[in-house]
Amino acid sequence: MMMHILCLTLCSLSLFCSAFTSQDYSNALEKSILFFEGQRSGKLPSNQRLTWRGDSGQSDGSSYHVDLVGGYYDAGDNVKFGLPMAFTTTLLAWSVIEFGSSMHNQIENARAAIKWSTDYLLKAATAAPNTLYVQVGDPNMDHRCWERPEDMDTPRNVYKVSDQNPGSDVAAETAAALAAASIVFKDSDPSYSAKLLHTAMKVFDFADRHRGSYSDSLSSVVCPFYCSYSGYQDELLWGASWIHRASQNSSYLVYIQSNGHTLGADDDDYSFSWDDKRPGTKVLLSKGFLERTTQEFQVYKAHSDNYICSLIPGTSSFQAQYTPGGLLYKASESNLQYVTSTAFLLLTYAKYLSSNGGVATCGGSTVTAENLISHAKKQVDYILGDNPAKMSYMVGFGEKYPQHVHHRGSSLPSIHAHPDHIACNNGFQYLYSSSPNPNVLAGAIVGGPDNRDSFSDDRNNYQQAEPATYINAPFVGALAFFSAYPTTK
């Protein structure tokens, strides 16, 4: 009895209290990777585990005489958007790079999730000189239909950036994805790794030489969906940072030193997303200073501290907003993308700090690696169900999770259960149906609750009910960490 009281006391002091076990985090990790199989475009492999999906988009690019089969649908629709797909890939790769040693029996599935994207990105990057194919599908037409990807008969228009119509943001993010993935495959598939890195360098050179935003070149087919609001400078610095990490080629160090100030190195920015890479770049480059005391990177350590301090209540520079239940809150639409990316950066920075016993400096106070881990854990646990609604925001995890996910393939009958074609307009009855989705999109993390911890499990409420690849990607790394270290001080 005394031990039980002691445990309760320790829990109330948040010393050794965990809502979830190592096995819980491992289960969530498995599901978080499995989700990507539900987003696959192209011909599905024989070991496909989400068996309600079928082949789709098998002639993508053919009318333009280019092979663009494969890759991922970004969220609940049937468009392949290059910018979020590349960012998803970079973050999946970064998750494996930092926390792959804790993934155990999931490491092969994680690599497969990365390779499904990099195989596509390689095709998109090498099909034609001075050209990067960045999108398949007209989003305006796609969104007028509620159709399974297997039935899709909307225009599969192909969009590209080139030396004449630049897209430094999407190109540099693609370079980052290929470079980060080259690290993942360095030991398991050296020749593939070398191909990824070589292509990353070529795509980055293209992005840097022909500067401009893809939003300006492609306008209404990428905006407002994935408009590059932050510009392309952040991606150039991010891409160079990843190629430097992957290659250790000193010319990229010189590039970072020479161009950093004009590409956002001096900016403090507080959102890390498919659009804005600045906080991620600061943390990535801080590793060089923290682990090897590379003096050129000290400024990135200082800016990483500023980012971290903004998140931690009680510090002099705290400015983040949290819900009454403790969830980081950034936006009414797809808020959990910011939560998962922030949790990942907290854990990664904690890892870098721990390498030399460092701390984050917040004015007159300091924040330890343990503080960062504890803060990340609250966010991860909230998503998994430790929240006022007692609801898991990961589909298929826990006893209570979203049933009406805004996702075409999940909400319509499976192609195997209903082989007959369901036309564009005939699918809307399933969008507006009050019945649960017939196909469980296991592992999908939805947009999440509002600033008062309220969630509407309504398929038509895409702001809260739509999953996306870039919500899951950084969560893979966070879950791997907590599967190995479930109890934190």
PDB file of N, CA and C in Angstrom, residues 174-254:
ATOM      1  N   THR A 174      13.632  18.461 -52.155  1.00  0.00           N
ATOM      2  CA  THR A 174      13.870  17.157 -52.771  1.00  0.00           C
ATOM      3  C   THR A 174      15.320  16.736 -52.580  1.00  0.00           C
ATOM      4  N   ALA A 175      16.237  17.691 -52.720  1.00  0.00           N
ATOM      5  CA  ALA A 175      17.661  17.402 -52.481  1.00  0.00           C
ATOM      6  C   ALA A 175      17.887  16.979 -51.031  1.00  0.00           C
ATOM      7  N   ALA A 176      17.223  17.667 -50.098  1.00  0.00           N
ATOM      8  CA  ALA A 176      17.344  17.307 -48.676  1.00  0.00           C
ATOM      9  C   ALA A 176      16.856  15.884 -48.438  1.00  0.00           C
ATOM     10  N   ALA A 177      15.715  15.546 -49.053  1.00  0.00           N
ATOM     11  CA  ALA A 177      15.133  14.212 -48.876  1.00  0.00           C
ATOM     12  C   ALA A 177      16.076  13.127 -49.395  1.00  0.00           C
ATOM     13  N   LEU A 178      16.614  13.342 -50.579  1.00  0.00           N
ATOM     14  CA  LEU A 178      17.516  12.355 -51.176  1.00  0.00           C
ATOM     15  C   LEU A 178      18.801  12.223 -50.367  1.00  0.00           C
ATOM     16  N   ALA A 179      19.324  13.352 -49.877  1.00  0.00           N
ATOM     17  CA  ALA A 179      20.561  13.316 -49.082  1.00  0.00           C
ATOM     18  C   ALA A 179      20.336  12.621 -47.748  1.00  0.00           C
ATOM     19  N   ALA A 180      19.245  12.969 -47.061  1.00  0.00           N
ATOM     20  CA  ALA A 180      18.954  12.335 -45.771  1.00  0.00           C
ATOM     21  C   ALA A 180      18.753  10.834 -45.959  1.00  0.00           C
ATOM     22  N   ALA A 181      18.030  10.454 -47.014  1.00  0.00           N
ATOM     23  CA  ALA A 181      17.791   9.027 -47.281  1.00  0.00           C
ATOM     24  C   ALA A 181      19.093   8.307 -47.615  1.00  0.00           C
ATOM     25  N   SER A 182      20.041   9.014 -48.228  1.00  0.00           N
ATOM     26  CA  SER A 182      21.323   8.361 -48.565  1.00  0.00           C
ATOM     27  C   SER A 182      22.047   7.908 -47.293  1.00  0.00           C
ATOM     28  N   ILE A 183      21.846   8.619 -46.198  1.00  0.00           N
ATOM     29  CA  ILE A 183      22.445   8.216 -44.916  1.00  0.00           C
ATOM     30  C   ILE A 183      21.773   6.940 -44.414  1.00  0.00           C
ATOM     31  N   VAL A 184      20.452   6.874 -44.569  1.00  0.00           N
ATOM     32  CA  VAL A 184      19.682   5.708 -44.112  1.00  0.00           C
ATOM     33  C   VAL A 184      20.150   4.433 -44.804  1.00  0.00           C
ATOM     34  N   PHE A 185      20.450   4.526 -46.107  1.00  0.00           N
ATOM     35  CA  PHE A 185      20.780   3.331 -46.896  1.00  0.00           C
ATOM     36  C   PHE A 185      22.280   3.106 -47.061  1.00  0.00           C
ATOM     37  N   LYS A 186      23.085   3.891 -46.362  1.00  0.00           N
ATOM     38  CA  LYS A 186      24.542   3.836 -46.567  1.00  0.00           C
ATOM     39  C   LYS A 186      25.102   2.440 -46.296  1.00  0.00           C
ATOM     40  N   ASP A 187      24.630   1.787 -45.244  1.00  0.00           N
ATOM     41  CA  ASP A 187      25.151   0.452 -44.900  1.00  0.00           C
ATOM     42  C   ASP A 187      24.346  -0.661 -45.554  1.00  0.00           C
ATOM     43  N   SER A 188      23.020  -0.516 -45.601  1.00  0.00           N
ATOM     44  CA  SER A 188      22.175  -1.612 -46.082  1.00  0.00           C
ATOM     45  C   SER A 188      22.155  -1.714 -47.603  1.00  0.00           C
ATOM     46  N   ASP A 189      22.383  -0.599 -48.314  1.00  0.00           N
ATOM     47  CA  ASP A 189      22.350  -0.603 -49.783  1.00  0.00           C
ATOM     48  C   ASP A 189      23.261   0.509 -50.304  1.00  0.00           C
ATOM     49  N   PRO A 190      24.589   0.273 -50.251  1.00  0.00           N
ATOM     50  CA  PRO A 190      25.558   1.342 -50.575  1.00  0.00           C
ATOM     51  C   PRO A 190      25.395   1.938 -51.973  1.00  0.00           C
ATOM     52  N   SER A 191      25.069   1.102 -52.956  1.00  0.00           N
ATOM     53  CA  SER A 191      24.963   1.638 -54.328  1.00  0.00           C
ATOM     54  C   SER A 191      23.737   2.542 -54.453  1.00  0.00           C
ATOM     55  N   TYR A 192      22.628   2.147 -53.820  1.00  0.00           N
ATOM     56  CA  TYR A 192      21.425   2.994 -53.824  1.00  0.00           C
ATOM     57  C   TYR A 192      21.710   4.297 -53.086  1.00  0.00           C
ATOM     58  N   SER A 193      22.418   4.200 -51.970  1.00  0.00           N
ATOM     59  CA  SER A 193      22.783   5.379 -51.183  1.00  0.00           C
ATOM     60  C   SER A 193      23.598   6.358 -52.022  1.00  0.00           C
ATOM     61  N   ALA A 194      24.569   5.828 -52.757  1.00  0.00           N
ATOM     62  CA  ALA A 194      25.427   6.685 -53.600  1.00  0.00           C
ATOM     63  C   ALA A 194      24.604   7.376 -54.689  1.00  0.00           C
ATOM     64  N   LYS A 195      23.656   6.639 -55.259  1.00  0.00           N
ATOM     65  CA  LYS A 195      22.786   7.218 -56.297  1.00  0.00           C
ATOM     66  C   LYS A 195      21.941   8.350 -55.708  1.00  0.00           C
ATOM     67  N   LEU A 196      21.421   8.133 -54.509  1.00  0.00           N
ATOM     68  CA  LEU A 196      20.610   9.162 -53.843  1.00  0.00           C
ATOM     69  C   LEU A 196      21.431  10.424 -53.608  1.00  0.00           C
ATOM     70  N   LEU A 197      22.643  10.253 -53.094  1.00  0.00           N
ATOM     71  CA  LEU A 197      23.470  11.421 -52.778  1.00  0.00           C
ATOM     72  C   LEU A 197      23.910  12.161 -54.037  1.00  0.00           C
ATOM     73  N   HIS A 198      24.300  11.416 -55.058  1.00  0.00           N
ATOM     74  CA  HIS A 198      24.695  12.032 -56.326  1.00  0.00           C
ATOM     75  C   HIS A 198      23.535  12.850 -56.917  1.00  0.00           C
ATOM     76  N   THR A 199      22.340  12.275 -56.885  1.00  0.00           N
ATOM     77  CA  THR A 199      21.172  12.985 -57.415  1.00  0.00           C
ATOM     78  C   THR A 199      20.835  14.194 -56.545  1.00  0.00           C
ATOM     79  N   ALA A 200      20.975  14.055 -55.237  1.00  0.00           N
ATOM     80  CA  ALA A 200      20.719  15.186 -54.327  1.00  0.00           C
ATOM     81  C   ALA A 200      21.605  16.374 -54.683  1.00  0.00           C
ATOM     82  N   MET A 201      22.875  16.111 -54.958  1.00  0.00           N
ATOM     83  CA  MET A 201      23.810  17.192 -55.302  1.00  0.00           C
ATOM     84  C   MET A 201      23.401  17.876 -56.603  1.00  0.00           C
ATOM     85  N   LYS A 202      22.984  17.090 -57.586  1.00  0.00           N
ATOM     86  CA  LYS A 202      22.566  17.667 -58.869  1.00  0.00           C
ATOM     87  C   LYS A 202      21.297  18.503 -58.714  1.00  0.00           C
ATOM     88  N   VAL A 203      20.341  17.987 -57.947  1.00  0.00           N
ATOM     89  CA  VAL A 203      19.081  18.714 -57.758  1.00  0.00           C
ATOM     90  C   VAL A 203      19.330  19.988 -56.956  1.00  0.00           C
ATOM     91  N   PHE A 204      20.225  19.915 -55.980  1.00  0.00           N
ATOM     92  CA  PHE A 204      20.524  21.120 -55.195  1.00  0.00           C
ATOM     93  C   PHE A 204      21.189  22.183 -56.072  1.00  0.00           C
ATOM     94  N   ASP A 205      22.098  21.754 -56.910  1.00  0.00           N
ATOM     95  CA  ASP A 205      22.768  22.690 -57.817  1.00  0.00           C
ATOM     96  C   ASP A 205      21.744  23.382 -58.724  1.00  0.00           C
ATOM     97  N   PHE A 206      20.798  22.613 -59.213  1.00  0.00           N
ATOM     98  CA  PHE A 206      19.704  23.158 -60.027  1.00  0.00           C
ATOM     99  C   PHE A 206      18.883  24.170 -59.218  1.00  0.00           C
ATOM    100  N   ALA A 207      18.562  23.831 -57.977  1.00  0.00           N
ATOM    101  CA  ALA A 207      17.771  24.722 -57.122  1.00  0.00           C
ATOM    102  C   ALA A 207      18.504  26.027 -56.853  1.00  0.00           C
ATOM    103  N   ASP A 208      19.809  25.935 -56.663  1.00  0.00           N
ATOM    104  CA  ASP A 208      20.607  27.103 -56.299  1.00  0.00           C
ATOM    105  C   ASP A 208      20.889  28.005 -57.501  1.00  0.00           C
ATOM    106  N   ARG A 209      21.118  27.393 -58.646  1.00  0.00           N
ATOM    107  CA  ARG A 209      21.453  28.176 -59.846  1.00  0.00           C
ATOM    108  C   ARG A 209      20.249  28.885 -60.433  1.00  0.00           C
ATOM    109  N   HIS A 210      19.090  28.246 -60.345  1.00  0.00           N
ATOM    110  CA  HIS A 210      17.879  28.837 -60.930  1.00  0.00           C
ATOM    111  C   HIS A 210      16.926  29.176 -59.792  1.00  0.00           C
ATOM    112  N   ARG A 211      17.134  30.329 -59.216  1.00  0.00           N
ATOM    113  CA  ARG A 211      16.404  30.663 -57.995  1.00  0.00           C
ATOM    114  C   ARG A 211      15.033  31.263 -58.272  1.00  0.00           C
ATOM    115  N   GLY A 212      14.083  30.823 -57.471  1.00  0.00           N
ATOM    116  CA  GLY A 212      12.720  31.311 -57.565  1.00  0.00           C
ATOM    117  C   GLY A 212      11.807  30.356 -56.824  1.00  0.00           C
ATOM    118  N   SER A 213      10.615  30.819 -56.507  1.00  0.00           N
ATOM    119  CA  SER A 213       9.663  30.000 -55.773  1.00  0.00           C
ATOM    120  C   SER A 213       8.737  29.252 -56.720  1.00  0.00           C
ATOM    121  N   TYR A 214       8.464  28.012 -56.405  1.00  0.00           N
ATOM    122  CA  TYR A 214       7.566  27.236 -57.269  1.00  0.00           C
ATOM    123  C   TYR A 214       6.144  27.770 -57.216  1.00  0.00           C
ATOM    124  N   SER A 215       5.801  28.483 -56.155  1.00  0.00           N
ATOM    125  CA  SER A 215       4.478  29.102 -56.074  1.00  0.00           C
ATOM    126  C   SER A 215       4.292  30.135 -57.179  1.00  0.00           C
ATOM    127  N   ASP A 216       5.359  30.838 -57.509  1.00  0.00           N
ATOM    128  CA  ASP A 216       5.288  31.830 -58.590  1.00  0.00           C
ATOM    129  C   ASP A 216       5.210  31.140 -59.953  1.00  0.00           C
ATOM    130  N   SER A 217       5.905  30.013 -60.082  1.00  0.00           N
ATOM    131  CA  SER A 217       5.930  29.310 -61.369  1.00  0.00           C
ATOM    132  C   SER A 217       4.658  28.523 -61.632  1.00  0.00           C
ATOM    133  N   LEU A 218       4.058  27.973 -60.578  1.00  0.00           N
ATOM    134  CA  LEU A 218       2.923  27.061 -60.769  1.00  0.00           C
ATOM    135  C   LEU A 218       1.609  27.592 -60.202  1.00  0.00           C
ATOM    136  N   SER A 219       1.658  28.653 -59.464  1.00  0.00           N
ATOM    137  CA  SER A 219       0.501  29.375 -58.907  1.00  0.00           C
ATOM    138  C   SER A 219      -0.664  28.491 -58.486  1.00  0.00           C
ATOM    139  N   SER A 220      -1.772  28.513 -59.229  1.00  0.00           N
ATOM    140  CA  SER A 220      -3.030  27.957 -58.721  1.00  0.00           C
ATOM    141  C   SER A 220      -3.068  26.439 -58.606  1.00  0.00           C
ATOM    142  N   VAL A 221      -2.055  25.736 -59.130  1.00  0.00           N
ATOM    143  CA  VAL A 221      -2.069  24.279 -58.935  1.00  0.00           C
ATOM    144  C   VAL A 221      -1.332  23.871 -57.659  1.00  0.00           C
ATOM    145  N   VAL A 222      -0.566  24.809 -57.070  1.00  0.00           N
ATOM    146  CA  VAL A 222       0.066  24.505 -55.777  1.00  0.00           C
ATOM    147  C   VAL A 222      -0.462  25.411 -54.659  1.00  0.00           C
ATOM    148  N   CYS A 223      -1.026  26.543 -55.037  1.00  0.00           N
ATOM    149  CA  CYS A 223      -1.607  27.459 -54.045  1.00  0.00           C
ATOM    150  C   CYS A 223      -3.128  27.404 -54.157  1.00  0.00           C
ATOM    151  N   PRO A 224      -3.851  27.381 -53.035  1.00  0.00           N
ATOM    152  CA  PRO A 224      -3.369  27.545 -51.659  1.00  0.00           C
ATOM    153  C   PRO A 224      -2.980  26.242 -50.987  1.00  0.00           C
ATOM    154  N   PHE A 225      -2.898  25.148 -51.731  1.00  0.00           N
ATOM    155  CA  PHE A 225      -2.710  23.827 -51.124  1.00  0.00           C
ATOM    156  C   PHE A 225      -1.364  23.727 -50.407  1.00  0.00           C
ATOM    157  N   TYR A 226      -0.284  23.911 -51.168  1.00  0.00           N
ATOM    158  CA  TYR A 226       1.058  23.866 -50.578  1.00  0.00           C
ATOM    159  C   TYR A 226       1.888  25.022 -51.120  1.00  0.00           C
ATOM    160  N   CYS A 227       1.348  26.200 -50.909  1.00  0.00           N
ATOM    161  CA  CYS A 227       2.018  27.433 -51.300  1.00  0.00           C
ATOM    162  C   CYS A 227       3.290  27.578 -50.454  1.00  0.00           C
ATOM    163  N   SER A 228       4.359  28.039 -51.061  1.00  0.00           N
ATOM    164  CA  SER A 228       5.607  28.235 -50.321  1.00  0.00           C
ATOM    165  C   SER A 228       5.603  29.617 -49.683  1.00  0.00           C
ATOM    166  N   TYR A 229       4.883  29.725 -48.579  1.00  0.00           N
ATOM    167  CA  TYR A 229       4.714  31.033 -47.926  1.00  0.00           C
ATOM    168  C   TYR A 229       6.032  31.582 -47.380  1.00  0.00           C
ATOM    169  N   SER A 230       6.912  30.694 -46.955  1.00  0.00           N
ATOM    170  CA  SER A 230       8.166  31.151 -46.335  1.00  0.00           C
ATOM    171  C   SER A 230       9.239  31.488 -47.364  1.00  0.00           C
ATOM    172  N   GLY A 231       8.926  31.291 -48.650  1.00  0.00           N
ATOM    173  CA  GLY A 231       9.938  31.527 -49.670  1.00  0.00           C
ATOM    174  C   GLY A 231      10.831  30.312 -49.846  1.00  0.00           C
ATOM    175  N   TYR A 232      11.878  30.466 -50.655  1.00  0.00           N
ATOM    176  CA  TYR A 232      12.744  29.323 -50.966  1.00  0.00           C
ATOM    177  C   TYR A 232      14.077  29.357 -50.230  1.00  0.00           C
ATOM    178  N   GLN A 233      14.382  30.477 -49.545  1.00  0.00           N
ATOM    179  CA  GLN A 233      15.694  30.592 -48.902  1.00  0.00           C
ATOM    180  C   GLN A 233      15.904  29.523 -47.827  1.00  0.00           C
ATOM    181  N   ASP A 234      14.847  29.262 -47.043  1.00  0.00           N
ATOM    182  CA  ASP A 234      14.996  28.285 -45.957  1.00  0.00           C
ATOM    183  C   ASP A 234      15.303  26.898 -46.509  1.00  0.00           C
ATOM    184  N   GLU A 235      14.707  26.540 -47.655  1.00  0.00           N
ATOM    185  CA  GLU A 235      14.988  25.223 -48.232  1.00  0.00           C
ATOM    186  C   GLU A 235      16.409  25.118 -48.768  1.00  0.00           C
ATOM    187  N   LEU A 236      16.943  26.224 -49.310  1.00  0.00           N
ATOM    188  CA  LEU A 236      18.323  26.165 -49.808  1.00  0.00           C
ATOM    189  C   LEU A 236      19.300  25.877 -48.662  1.00  0.00           C
ATOM    190  N   LEU A 237      19.123  26.532 -47.539  1.00  0.00           N
ATOM    191  CA  LEU A 237      20.018  26.300 -46.401  1.00  0.00           C
ATOM    192  C   LEU A 237      19.811  24.891 -45.826  1.00  0.00           C
ATOM    193  N   TRP A 238      18.570  24.458 -45.766  1.00  0.00           N
ATOM    194  CA  TRP A 238      18.212  23.118 -45.277  1.00  0.00           C
ATOM    195  C   TRP A 238      18.811  22.045 -46.194  1.00  0.00           C
ATOM    196  N   GLY A 239      18.642  22.226 -47.505  1.00  0.00           N
ATOM    197  CA  GLY A 239      19.187  21.251 -48.457  1.00  0.00           C
ATOM    198  C   GLY A 239      20.697  21.161 -48.369  1.00  0.00           C
ATOM    199  N   ALA A 240      21.370  22.310 -48.315  1.00  0.00           N
ATOM    200  CA  ALA A 240      22.840  22.318 -48.197  1.00  0.00           C
ATOM    201  C   ALA A 240      23.280  21.640 -46.903  1.00  0.00           C
ATOM    202  N   SER A 241      22.514  21.853 -45.837  1.00  0.00           N
ATOM    203  CA  SER A 241      22.863  21.261 -44.532  1.00  0.00           C
ATOM    204  C   SER A 241      22.776  19.745 -44.577  1.00  0.00           C
ATOM    205  N   TRP A 242      21.754  19.239 -45.254  1.00  0.00           N
ATOM    206  CA  TRP A 242      21.613  17.790 -45.349  1.00  0.00           C
ATOM    207  C   TRP A 242      22.685  17.168 -46.246  1.00  0.00           C
ATOM    208  N   ILE A 243      23.014  17.843 -47.348  1.00  0.00           N
ATOM    209  CA  ILE A 243      24.063  17.291 -48.218  1.00  0.00           C
ATOM    210  C   ILE A 243      25.404  17.333 -47.501  1.00  0.00           C
ATOM    211  N   HIS A 244      25.626  18.383 -46.715  1.00  0.00           N
ATOM    212  CA  HIS A 244      26.863  18.449 -45.929  1.00  0.00           C
ATOM    213  C   HIS A 244      26.917  17.293 -44.933  1.00  0.00           C
ATOM    214  N   ARG A 245      25.809  17.042 -44.265  1.00  0.00           N
ATOM    215  CA  ARG A 245      25.801  15.944 -43.278  1.00  0.00           C
ATOM    216  C   ARG A 245      26.000  14.591 -43.959  1.00  0.00           C
ATOM    217  N   ALA A 246      25.394  14.422 -45.122  1.00  0.00           N
ATOM    218  CA  ALA A 246      25.486  13.132 -45.806  1.00  0.00           C
ATOM    219  C   ALA A 246      26.845  12.905 -46.451  1.00  0.00           C
ATOM    220  N   SER A 247      27.442  13.966 -46.971  1.00  0.00           N
ATOM    221  CA  SER A 247      28.663  13.823 -47.768  1.00  0.00           C
ATOM    222  C   SER A 247      29.932  14.221 -47.028  1.00  0.00           C
ATOM    223  N   GLN A 248      29.787  15.072 -46.005  1.00  0.00           N
ATOM    224  CA  GLN A 248      30.946  15.682 -45.328  1.00  0.00           C
ATOM    225  C   GLN A 248      31.853  16.409 -46.329  1.00  0.00           C
ATOM    226  N   ASN A 249      31.257  16.822 -47.442  1.00  0.00           N
ATOM    227  CA  ASN A 249      31.985  17.568 -48.474  1.00  0.00           C
ATOM    228  C   ASN A 249      32.124  19.013 -47.999  1.00  0.00           C
ATOM    229  N   SER A 250      33.350  19.484 -47.908  1.00  0.00           N
ATOM    230  CA  SER A 250      33.606  20.798 -47.307  1.00  0.00           C
ATOM    231  C   SER A 250      33.008  21.945 -48.119  1.00  0.00           C
ATOM    232  N   SER A 251      32.747  21.721 -49.409  1.00  0.00           N
ATOM    233  CA  SER A 251      32.189  22.808 -50.223  1.00  0.00           C
ATOM    234  C   SER A 251      30.802  23.207 -49.717  1.00  0.00           C
ATOM    235  N   TYR A 252      30.065  22.248 -49.132  1.00  0.00           N
ATOM    236  CA  TYR A 252      28.737  22.585 -48.599  1.00  0.00           C
ATOM    237  C   TYR A 252      28.857  23.336 -47.278  1.00  0.00           C
ATOM    238  N   LEU A 253      29.921  23.057 -46.526  1.00  0.00           N
ATOM    239  CA  LEU A 253      30.198  23.848 -45.320  1.00  0.00           C
ATOM    240  C   LEU A 253      30.491  25.293 -45.713  1.00  0.00           C
ATOM    241  N   VAL A 254      31.266  25.456 -46.762  1.00  0.00           N
ATOM    242  CA  VAL A 254      31.579  26.805 -47.271  1.00  0.00           C
ATOM    243  C   VAL A 254      30.297  27.497 -47.730  1.00  0.00           C
TER     244      VAL A 254
END
